[in-house]
Amino acid sequence: MTPPPDEGNLGQQVPPRPSALGDTAPERDPHSPLRNALPEFDGIRELDSSPPKIWTYIYLLTFLGAIWLWFAYPAWPWFGGATRGFLEWSSRGELSRSVQQAEAGAPAIAKRFAAASWDEINAAPDLRAYGAAAGRGLFGENCAPCHGINGRGNEGFPNLTDEDWLWGGTPEAIERTLHVGIRWSGSEETRTSQMPAFGAQKLLDRPQILALVEHVRSLSGQEHDAVAAGRAKPVFAENCASCHGEDARGNQEMGAPNLTDDVWLYGGGSKDIYESLWHGRGGVMPAFGGRLSEDMIRKLVLHLRSLGE
């Protein structure tokens, strides 16, 4: 019977060397650096051989290649920006070359579209179809986050599938809106209009605004208090008609909506209209003139117009 191990001295016990290794001395690699002894543990020997020369050559090549890239391309930070490098390469220049190559290899219809005027595009069904299809991806990337993938809008973001356009629905008007944006601080020529906050700015008192709510509801044929609506007619003529018109059908030159239809950007309920009158309204749309090319904007216009067809 084998006696149990001495648990207190387990850490000092060394397992016997496997008999398969024999009693000969560890093999030495003639190409390894000189050492006093080779590492060995539990019968496992490790030689200190030099790596194959091909690995050394590959390492030197990659090192020299990295040095070349440092000096050939923009890499070193400097005052006013990174160094330009010997090749003077830039991502903007590469993009320009890629665009030129794409334009050179573009199909004939793309070249016709780029050279056509709006009158020529409107008279050519194939150009309109091409532009609308090409603008679908642009819409998904630039417009869908606010107006929805189907263009039906959300509260505060217009429905683009109907015929109600705040700033005009002609190709030229839509193109202009896309170029300069609406109340966009980054564009000096942006479309600008602002509905006053009649309540917050104390232009009208609360009873006047409540009566005006009834009058606005009457304009679109909704249920309303006829007495209050009649009382608010002079208030509307004095404060609202200058933008929305005496007939309340709006003014596309000022971005003032038509109040006689059933299209409401912020809701047509009594509470919604009250909020609009009290606090005022004024949404913002980015200007795409500096972000999209002329060709892209025209394709986007055609896609927008196709949403209502």
mmCIF file of C-alpha atoms in Angstrom:
data_model
loop_
_atom_site.group_PDB
_atom_site.id
_atom_site.type_symbol
_atom_site.label_atom_id
_atom_site.label_comp_id
_atom_site.label_asym_id
_atom_site.label_seq_id
_atom_site.Cartn_x
_atom_site.Cartn_y
_atom_site.Cartn_z
ATOM 1 C CA MET A 1 0.000 0.000 0.000
ATOM 2 C CA THR A 2 1.394 3.430 -1.107
ATOM 3 C CA PRO A 3 1.573 5.899 1.747
ATOM 4 C CA PRO A 4 -0.393 9.115 1.316
ATOM 5 C CA PRO A 5 1.595 12.134 0.108
ATOM 6 C CA ASP A 6 2.905 14.602 2.530
ATOM 7 C CA GLU A 7 0.474 17.466 1.858
ATOM 8 C CA GLY A 8 2.731 19.958 3.551
ATOM 9 C CA ASN A 9 5.570 19.321 1.072
ATOM 10 C CA LEU A 10 3.567 19.073 -2.145
ATOM 11 C CA GLY A 11 5.013 22.307 -3.484
ATOM 12 C CA GLN A 12 8.566 20.948 -3.100
ATOM 13 C CA GLN A 13 7.996 17.686 -4.920
ATOM 14 C CA VAL A 14 9.273 17.472 -8.507
ATOM 15 C CA PRO A 15 7.736 14.853 -10.779
ATOM 16 C CA PRO A 16 10.192 12.381 -12.257
ATOM 17 C CA ARG A 17 11.511 12.991 -15.720
ATOM 18 C CA PRO A 18 9.819 10.800 -18.335
ATOM 19 C CA SER A 19 11.918 7.771 -19.118
ATOM 20 C CA ALA A 20 11.363 8.283 -22.873
ATOM 21 C CA LEU A 21 13.738 11.229 -22.803
ATOM 22 C CA GLY A 22 16.561 9.086 -21.597
ATOM 23 C CA ASP A 23 19.490 10.276 -19.584
ATOM 24 C CA THR A 24 21.235 12.180 -22.370
ATOM 25 C CA ALA A 25 21.798 15.911 -22.118
ATOM 26 C CA PRO A 26 19.256 18.291 -23.754
ATOM 27 C CA GLU A 27 19.770 18.850 -27.435
ATOM 28 C CA ARG A 28 21.383 22.159 -28.303
ATOM 29 C CA ASP A 29 20.588 24.142 -31.427
ATOM 30 C CA PRO A 30 23.867 25.127 -33.115
ATOM 31 C CA HIS A 31 22.238 28.310 -34.487
ATOM 32 C CA SER A 32 20.877 29.542 -31.162
ATOM 33 C CA PRO A 33 22.644 32.165 -29.062
ATOM 34 C CA LEU A 34 25.064 30.831 -26.461
ATOM 35 C CA ARG A 35 23.413 30.101 -23.164
ATOM 36 C CA ASN A 36 24.621 28.572 -19.925
ATOM 37 C CA ALA A 37 21.626 26.262 -19.756
ATOM 38 C CA LEU A 38 18.455 25.542 -21.685
ATOM 39 C CA PRO A 39 15.114 26.097 -19.955
ATOM 40 C CA GLU A 40 13.465 22.898 -18.889
ATOM 41 C CA PHE A 41 10.449 22.220 -16.719
ATOM 42 C CA ASP A 42 8.717 18.954 -16.045
ATOM 43 C CA GLY A 43 10.550 17.303 -18.903
ATOM 44 C CA ILE A 44 9.575 19.940 -21.450
ATOM 45 C CA ARG A 45 12.530 21.543 -23.199
ATOM 46 C CA GLU A 46 12.480 24.890 -25.050
ATOM 47 C CA LEU A 47 15.128 25.709 -27.642
ATOM 48 C CA ASP A 48 16.108 29.304 -28.340
ATOM 49 C CA SER A 49 16.356 29.161 -32.135
ATOM 50 C CA SER A 50 16.476 32.259 -34.323
ATOM 51 C CA PRO A 51 13.338 32.818 -36.453
ATOM 52 C CA PRO A 52 13.486 31.955 -40.170
ATOM 53 C CA LYS A 53 15.194 34.669 -42.191
ATOM 54 C CA ILE A 54 12.096 35.185 -44.361
ATOM 55 C CA TRP A 55 10.275 36.500 -41.279
ATOM 56 C CA THR A 56 13.065 38.986 -40.682
ATOM 57 C CA TYR A 57 12.876 40.180 -44.282
ATOM 58 C CA ILE A 58 9.101 40.600 -44.067
ATOM 59 C CA TYR A 59 9.451 42.585 -40.855
ATOM 60 C CA LEU A 60 12.041 44.893 -42.435
ATOM 61 C CA LEU A 61 9.862 45.406 -45.504
ATOM 62 C CA THR A 62 6.808 46.329 -43.420
ATOM 63 C CA PHE A 63 8.897 48.666 -41.271
ATOM 64 C CA LEU A 64 10.328 50.433 -44.314
ATOM 65 C CA GLY A 65 6.832 50.546 -45.857
ATOM 66 C CA ALA A 66 5.470 52.237 -42.733
ATOM 67 C CA ILE A 67 8.252 54.833 -42.917
ATOM 68 C CA TRP A 68 7.400 55.472 -46.572
ATOM 69 C CA LEU A 69 3.689 55.900 -45.799
ATOM 70 C CA TRP A 70 4.527 58.414 -43.064
ATOM 71 C CA PHE A 71 6.316 60.665 -45.537
ATOM 72 C CA ALA A 72 4.315 59.961 -48.715
ATOM 73 C CA TYR A 73 0.823 60.629 -47.290
ATOM 74 C CA PRO A 74 -0.634 63.164 -44.826
ATOM 75 C CA ALA A 75 0.306 61.784 -41.435
ATOM 76 C CA TRP A 76 2.286 64.190 -39.279
ATOM 77 C CA PRO A 77 0.317 66.810 -37.340
ATOM 78 C CA TRP A 78 1.615 70.315 -37.922
ATOM 79 C CA PHE A 79 0.573 73.902 -37.390
ATOM 80 C CA GLY A 80 -2.622 74.487 -39.368
ATOM 81 C CA GLY A 81 -3.147 70.802 -40.161
ATOM 82 C CA ALA A 82 -1.294 67.637 -41.076
ATOM 83 C CA THR A 83 1.629 67.496 -43.503
ATOM 84 C CA ARG A 84 0.536 67.057 -47.128
ATOM 85 C CA GLY A 85 3.038 64.300 -47.913
ATOM 86 C CA PHE A 86 5.183 63.809 -51.012
ATOM 87 C CA LEU A 87 2.242 62.492 -53.043
ATOM 88 C CA GLU A 88 -0.084 65.287 -51.824
ATOM 89 C CA TRP A 89 -2.932 62.795 -51.596
ATOM 90 C CA SER A 90 -6.229 63.794 -49.954
ATOM 91 C CA SER A 91 -9.585 62.109 -49.488
ATOM 92 C CA ARG A 92 -11.333 65.113 -51.059
ATOM 93 C CA GLY A 93 -9.181 64.864 -54.154
ATOM 94 C CA GLU A 94 -9.796 61.128 -54.327
ATOM 95 C CA LEU A 95 -13.526 61.733 -54.076
ATOM 96 C CA SER A 96 -13.369 64.270 -56.883
ATOM 97 C CA ARG A 97 -11.510 61.817 -59.100
ATOM 98 C CA SER A 98 -14.000 59.078 -58.275
ATOM 99 C CA VAL A 99 -16.894 61.370 -59.163
ATOM 100 C CA GLN A 100 -15.263 62.284 -62.458
ATOM 101 C CA GLN A 101 -14.719 58.624 -63.283
ATOM 102 C CA ALA A 102 -18.328 57.818 -62.397
ATOM 103 C CA GLU A 103 -19.610 60.679 -64.536
ATOM 104 C CA ALA A 104 -17.443 59.573 -67.443
ATOM 105 C CA GLY A 105 -18.892 56.077 -67.248
ATOM 106 C CA ALA A 106 -22.473 57.181 -66.555
ATOM 107 C CA PRO A 107 -25.240 55.895 -68.832
ATOM 108 C CA ALA A 108 -26.605 58.110 -71.579
ATOM 109 C CA ILE A 109 -29.806 58.954 -69.682
ATOM 110 C CA ALA A 110 -27.785 60.239 -66.717
ATOM 111 C CA LYS A 111 -25.879 62.592 -69.014
ATOM 112 C CA ARG A 112 -29.125 63.733 -70.633
ATOM 113 C CA PHE A 113 -30.619 64.411 -67.206
ATOM 114 C CA ALA A 114 -27.602 66.417 -66.036
ATOM 115 C CA ALA A 115 -27.749 68.643 -69.125
ATOM 116 C CA ALA A 116 -31.561 69.076 -69.257
ATOM 117 C CA SER A 117 -33.570 72.055 -68.015
ATOM 118 C CA TRP A 118 -36.738 71.707 -65.956
ATOM 119 C CA ASP A 119 -38.854 72.271 -69.053
ATOM 120 C CA GLU A 120 -37.023 69.487 -70.864
ATOM 121 C CA ILE A 121 -37.346 67.165 -67.888
ATOM 122 C CA ASN A 122 -41.071 67.872 -67.510
ATOM 123 C CA ALA A 123 -41.556 67.092 -71.221
ATOM 124 C CA ALA A 124 -39.635 63.787 -71.090
ATOM 125 C CA PRO A 125 -41.310 60.936 -69.113
ATOM 126 C CA ASP A 126 -38.129 58.844 -69.172
ATOM 127 C CA LEU A 127 -36.110 61.645 -67.547
ATOM 128 C CA ARG A 128 -38.753 62.158 -64.868
ATOM 129 C CA ALA A 129 -38.866 58.437 -64.125
ATOM 130 C CA TYR A 130 -35.081 58.237 -64.003
ATOM 131 C CA GLY A 131 -34.805 61.218 -61.648
ATOM 132 C CA ALA A 132 -37.563 59.988 -59.328
ATOM 133 C CA ALA A 133 -35.980 56.530 -59.067
ATOM 134 C CA ALA A 134 -32.512 57.972 -58.499
ATOM 135 C CA GLY A 135 -33.859 60.297 -55.790
ATOM 136 C CA ARG A 136 -35.375 57.489 -53.729
ATOM 137 C CA GLY A 137 -32.076 56.706 -51.994
ATOM 138 C CA LEU A 138 -31.384 60.388 -51.391
ATOM 139 C CA PHE A 139 -34.789 60.758 -49.761
ATOM 140 C CA GLY A 140 -34.211 57.778 -47.481
ATOM 141 C CA GLU A 141 -30.875 59.160 -46.341
ATOM 142 C CA ASN A 142 -31.720 62.855 -45.966
ATOM 143 C CA CYS A 143 -35.498 63.266 -45.553
ATOM 144 C CA ALA A 144 -37.030 60.052 -44.205
ATOM 145 C CA PRO A 145 -35.821 60.552 -40.592
ATOM 146 C CA CYS A 146 -38.245 63.517 -40.291
ATOM 147 C CA HIS A 147 -40.889 62.966 -42.976
ATOM 148 C CA GLY A 148 -41.049 59.167 -42.718
ATOM 149 C CA ILE A 149 -39.941 56.585 -45.257
ATOM 150 C CA ASN A 150 -43.278 56.956 -47.083
ATOM 151 C CA GLY A 151 -43.173 60.762 -46.928
ATOM 152 C CA ARG A 152 -46.410 61.084 -44.940
ATOM 153 C CA GLY A 153 -44.791 63.188 -42.260
ATOM 154 C CA ASN A 154 -45.329 63.435 -38.535
ATOM 155 C CA GLU A 155 -46.547 66.125 -36.179
ATOM 156 C CA GLY A 156 -44.501 69.195 -37.007
ATOM 157 C CA PHE A 157 -43.128 67.624 -40.220
ATOM 158 C CA PRO A 158 -45.217 68.133 -43.382
ATOM 159 C CA ASN A 159 -46.898 65.343 -45.311
ATOM 160 C CA LEU A 160 -45.181 65.287 -48.704
ATOM 161 C CA THR A 161 -47.717 63.026 -50.397
ATOM 162 C CA ASP A 162 -50.565 65.567 -50.614
ATOM 163 C CA GLU A 163 -50.875 68.737 -52.672
ATOM 164 C CA ASP A 164 -50.520 71.088 -49.709
ATOM 165 C CA TRP A 165 -47.171 72.897 -50.017
ATOM 166 C CA LEU A 166 -46.270 75.671 -47.600
ATOM 167 C CA TRP A 167 -43.668 77.218 -49.894
ATOM 168 C CA GLY A 168 -44.932 76.042 -53.277
ATOM 169 C CA GLY A 169 -45.011 72.652 -54.988
ATOM 170 C CA THR A 170 -43.542 73.473 -58.405
ATOM 171 C CA PRO A 171 -40.166 71.865 -59.227
ATOM 172 C CA GLU A 172 -38.486 75.247 -59.019
ATOM 173 C CA ALA A 173 -40.070 76.087 -55.646
ATOM 174 C CA ILE A 174 -39.167 72.727 -54.104
ATOM 175 C CA GLU A 175 -35.641 72.986 -55.482
ATOM 176 C CA ARG A 176 -35.284 76.408 -53.874
ATOM 177 C CA THR A 177 -36.549 75.143 -50.528
ATOM 178 C CA LEU A 178 -34.087 72.247 -50.588
ATOM 179 C CA HIS A 179 -31.241 74.598 -51.461
ATOM 180 C CA VAL A 180 -31.726 77.215 -48.730
ATOM 181 C CA GLY A 181 -33.767 75.358 -46.087
ATOM 182 C CA ILE A 182 -36.395 76.826 -43.800
ATOM 183 C CA ARG A 183 -35.294 78.998 -40.870
ATOM 184 C CA TRP A 184 -31.872 77.373 -41.189
ATOM 185 C CA SER A 185 -29.264 79.437 -39.376
ATOM 186 C CA GLY A 186 -26.466 78.174 -41.624
ATOM 187 C CA SER A 187 -28.010 79.695 -44.760
ATOM 188 C CA GLU A 188 -28.263 83.444 -45.246
ATOM 189 C CA GLU A 189 -30.901 82.998 -47.973
ATOM 190 C CA THR A 190 -33.038 80.538 -46.025
ATOM 191 C CA ARG A 191 -36.808 80.778 -46.238
ATOM 192 C CA THR A 192 -38.008 82.692 -43.199
ATOM 193 C CA SER A 193 -41.381 83.327 -41.643
ATOM 194 C CA GLN A 194 -42.525 83.229 -38.061
ATOM 195 C CA MET A 195 -45.955 82.896 -36.521
ATOM 196 C CA PRO A 196 -46.199 85.208 -33.505
ATOM 197 C CA ALA A 197 -46.778 83.838 -30.034
ATOM 198 C CA PHE A 198 -49.969 85.848 -29.503
ATOM 199 C CA GLY A 199 -50.410 84.722 -25.921
ATOM 200 C CA ALA A 200 -46.823 84.448 -24.687
ATOM 201 C CA GLN A 201 -45.958 87.826 -26.196
ATOM 202 C CA LYS A 202 -49.171 89.327 -24.793
ATOM 203 C CA LEU A 203 -50.381 90.444 -28.192
ATOM 204 C CA LEU A 204 -53.838 89.026 -27.433
ATOM 205 C CA ASP A 205 -55.504 88.121 -24.160
ATOM 206 C CA ARG A 206 -56.817 84.663 -23.336
ATOM 207 C CA PRO A 207 -60.512 85.318 -24.187
ATOM 208 C CA GLN A 208 -59.499 86.658 -27.587
ATOM 209 C CA ILE A 209 -57.375 83.591 -28.282
ATOM 210 C CA LEU A 210 -60.134 81.225 -27.186
ATOM 211 C CA ALA A 211 -62.538 82.969 -29.548
ATOM 212 C CA LEU A 212 -59.963 82.909 -32.319
ATOM 213 C CA VAL A 213 -59.636 79.131 -31.875
ATOM 214 C CA GLU A 214 -63.346 78.785 -32.637
ATOM 215 C CA HIS A 215 -63.040 81.024 -35.669
ATOM 216 C CA VAL A 216 -60.099 78.994 -37.063
ATOM 217 C CA ARG A 217 -62.074 75.778 -36.545
ATOM 218 C CA SER A 218 -65.004 77.295 -38.415
ATOM 219 C CA LEU A 219 -62.778 78.051 -41.401
ATOM 220 C CA SER A 220 -62.103 74.340 -41.943
ATOM 221 C CA GLY A 221 -65.698 73.234 -41.322
ATOM 222 C CA GLN A 222 -65.133 71.761 -37.863
ATOM 223 C CA GLU A 223 -67.540 71.932 -34.952
ATOM 224 C CA HIS A 224 -67.251 75.306 -33.300
ATOM 225 C CA ASP A 225 -68.934 77.923 -31.161
ATOM 226 C CA ALA A 226 -70.547 80.187 -33.774
ATOM 227 C CA VAL A 227 -70.961 83.112 -31.367
ATOM 228 C CA ALA A 228 -67.299 83.046 -30.331
ATOM 229 C CA ALA A 229 -66.198 82.544 -33.949
ATOM 230 C CA GLY A 230 -68.161 85.589 -35.044
ATOM 231 C CA ARG A 231 -66.692 87.625 -32.222
ATOM 232 C CA ALA A 232 -63.172 86.701 -33.403
ATOM 233 C CA LYS A 233 -63.593 87.724 -37.050
ATOM 234 C CA PRO A 234 -62.170 91.231 -36.553
ATOM 235 C CA VAL A 235 -59.363 89.766 -34.437
ATOM 236 C CA PHE A 236 -58.473 87.440 -37.305
ATOM 237 C CA ALA A 237 -58.624 90.257 -39.859
ATOM 238 C CA GLU A 238 -56.313 92.408 -37.772
ATOM 239 C CA ASN A 239 -53.769 89.810 -36.681
ATOM 240 C CA CYS A 240 -53.855 86.848 -39.080
ATOM 241 C CA ALA A 241 -55.108 87.952 -42.490
ATOM 242 C CA SER A 242 -51.844 89.701 -43.380
ATOM 243 C CA CYS A 243 -50.144 86.294 -43.649
ATOM 244 C CA HIS A 244 -52.942 83.781 -44.191
ATOM 245 C CA GLY A 245 -54.993 86.067 -46.436
ATOM 246 C CA GLU A 246 -58.452 87.524 -45.952
ATOM 247 C CA ASP A 247 -59.923 84.238 -47.217
ATOM 248 C CA ALA A 248 -57.530 82.267 -44.946
ATOM 249 C CA ARG A 249 -56.224 80.225 -47.885
ATOM 250 C CA GLY A 250 -52.610 80.907 -47.000
ATOM 251 C CA ASN A 251 -49.669 82.474 -48.773
ATOM 252 C CA GLN A 252 -46.887 80.343 -50.231
ATOM 253 C CA GLU A 253 -44.611 83.364 -50.541
ATOM 254 C CA MET A 254 -44.539 83.541 -46.746
ATOM 255 C CA GLY A 255 -44.971 79.866 -45.916
ATOM 256 C CA ALA A 256 -48.354 80.614 -44.310
ATOM 257 C CA PRO A 257 -50.623 77.526 -44.407
ATOM 258 C CA ASN A 258 -54.125 77.306 -45.801
ATOM 259 C CA LEU A 259 -56.552 77.292 -42.857
ATOM 260 C CA THR A 260 -59.619 76.260 -44.858
ATOM 261 C CA ASP A 261 -58.604 72.671 -45.625
ATOM 262 C CA ASP A 262 -58.212 69.681 -43.329
ATOM 263 C CA VAL A 263 -54.389 69.617 -43.415
ATOM 264 C CA TRP A 264 -52.821 70.491 -40.064
ATOM 265 C CA LEU A 265 -49.108 70.486 -39.409
ATOM 266 C CA TYR A 266 -49.447 70.642 -35.617
ATOM 267 C CA GLY A 267 -52.974 69.284 -35.230
ATOM 268 C CA GLY A 268 -56.393 70.806 -35.797
ATOM 269 C CA GLY A 269 -58.028 70.126 -32.444
ATOM 270 C CA SER A 270 -59.022 72.980 -30.145
ATOM 271 C CA LYS A 271 -56.090 72.345 -27.831
ATOM 272 C CA ASP A 272 -53.621 72.126 -30.724
ATOM 273 C CA ILE A 273 -54.813 75.383 -32.262
ATOM 274 C CA TYR A 274 -54.739 77.082 -28.875
ATOM 275 C CA GLU A 275 -51.108 75.983 -28.376
ATOM 276 C CA SER A 276 -50.185 77.308 -31.825
ATOM 277 C CA LEU A 277 -51.828 80.669 -31.154
ATOM 278 C CA TRP A 278 -50.464 81.042 -27.661
ATOM 279 C CA HIS A 279 -46.843 79.928 -28.228
ATOM 280 C CA GLY A 280 -46.412 80.418 -31.969
ATOM 281 C CA ARG A 281 -44.975 77.908 -34.423
ATOM 282 C CA GLY A 282 -41.879 77.720 -36.604
ATOM 283 C CA GLY A 283 -40.239 74.469 -37.706
ATOM 284 C CA VAL A 284 -36.734 74.149 -39.135
ATOM 285 C CA MET A 285 -35.508 72.320 -42.237
ATOM 286 C CA PRO A 286 -31.798 72.002 -43.110
ATOM 287 C CA ALA A 287 -30.362 73.601 -46.227
ATOM 288 C CA PHE A 288 -29.084 70.888 -48.551
ATOM 289 C CA GLY A 289 -27.416 73.249 -51.018
ATOM 290 C CA GLY A 290 -23.995 72.713 -49.465
ATOM 291 C CA ARG A 291 -24.480 69.006 -48.843
ATOM 292 C CA LEU A 292 -25.953 67.732 -52.112
ATOM 293 C CA SER A 293 -24.975 68.520 -55.677
ATOM 294 C CA GLU A 294 -27.310 70.262 -58.128
ATOM 295 C CA ASP A 295 -27.935 66.946 -59.850
ATOM 296 C CA MET A 296 -28.805 65.231 -56.559
ATOM 297 C CA ILE A 297 -31.206 67.997 -55.527
ATOM 298 C CA ARG A 298 -33.095 67.796 -58.832
ATOM 299 C CA LYS A 299 -33.411 64.027 -58.467
ATOM 300 C CA LEU A 300 -34.700 64.539 -54.942
ATOM 301 C CA VAL A 301 -37.246 67.072 -56.227
ATOM 302 C CA LEU A 302 -38.589 64.573 -58.758
ATOM 303 C CA HIS A 303 -38.867 61.883 -56.098
ATOM 304 C CA LEU A 304 -40.745 64.261 -53.790
ATOM 305 C CA ARG A 305 -43.203 65.119 -56.551
ATOM 306 C CA SER A 306 -43.681 61.450 -57.355
ATOM 307 C CA LEU A 307 -44.828 60.734 -53.774
ATOM 308 C CA GLY A 308 -48.152 62.430 -54.448
ATOM 309 C CA GLU A 309 -48.826 60.701 -57.759
#
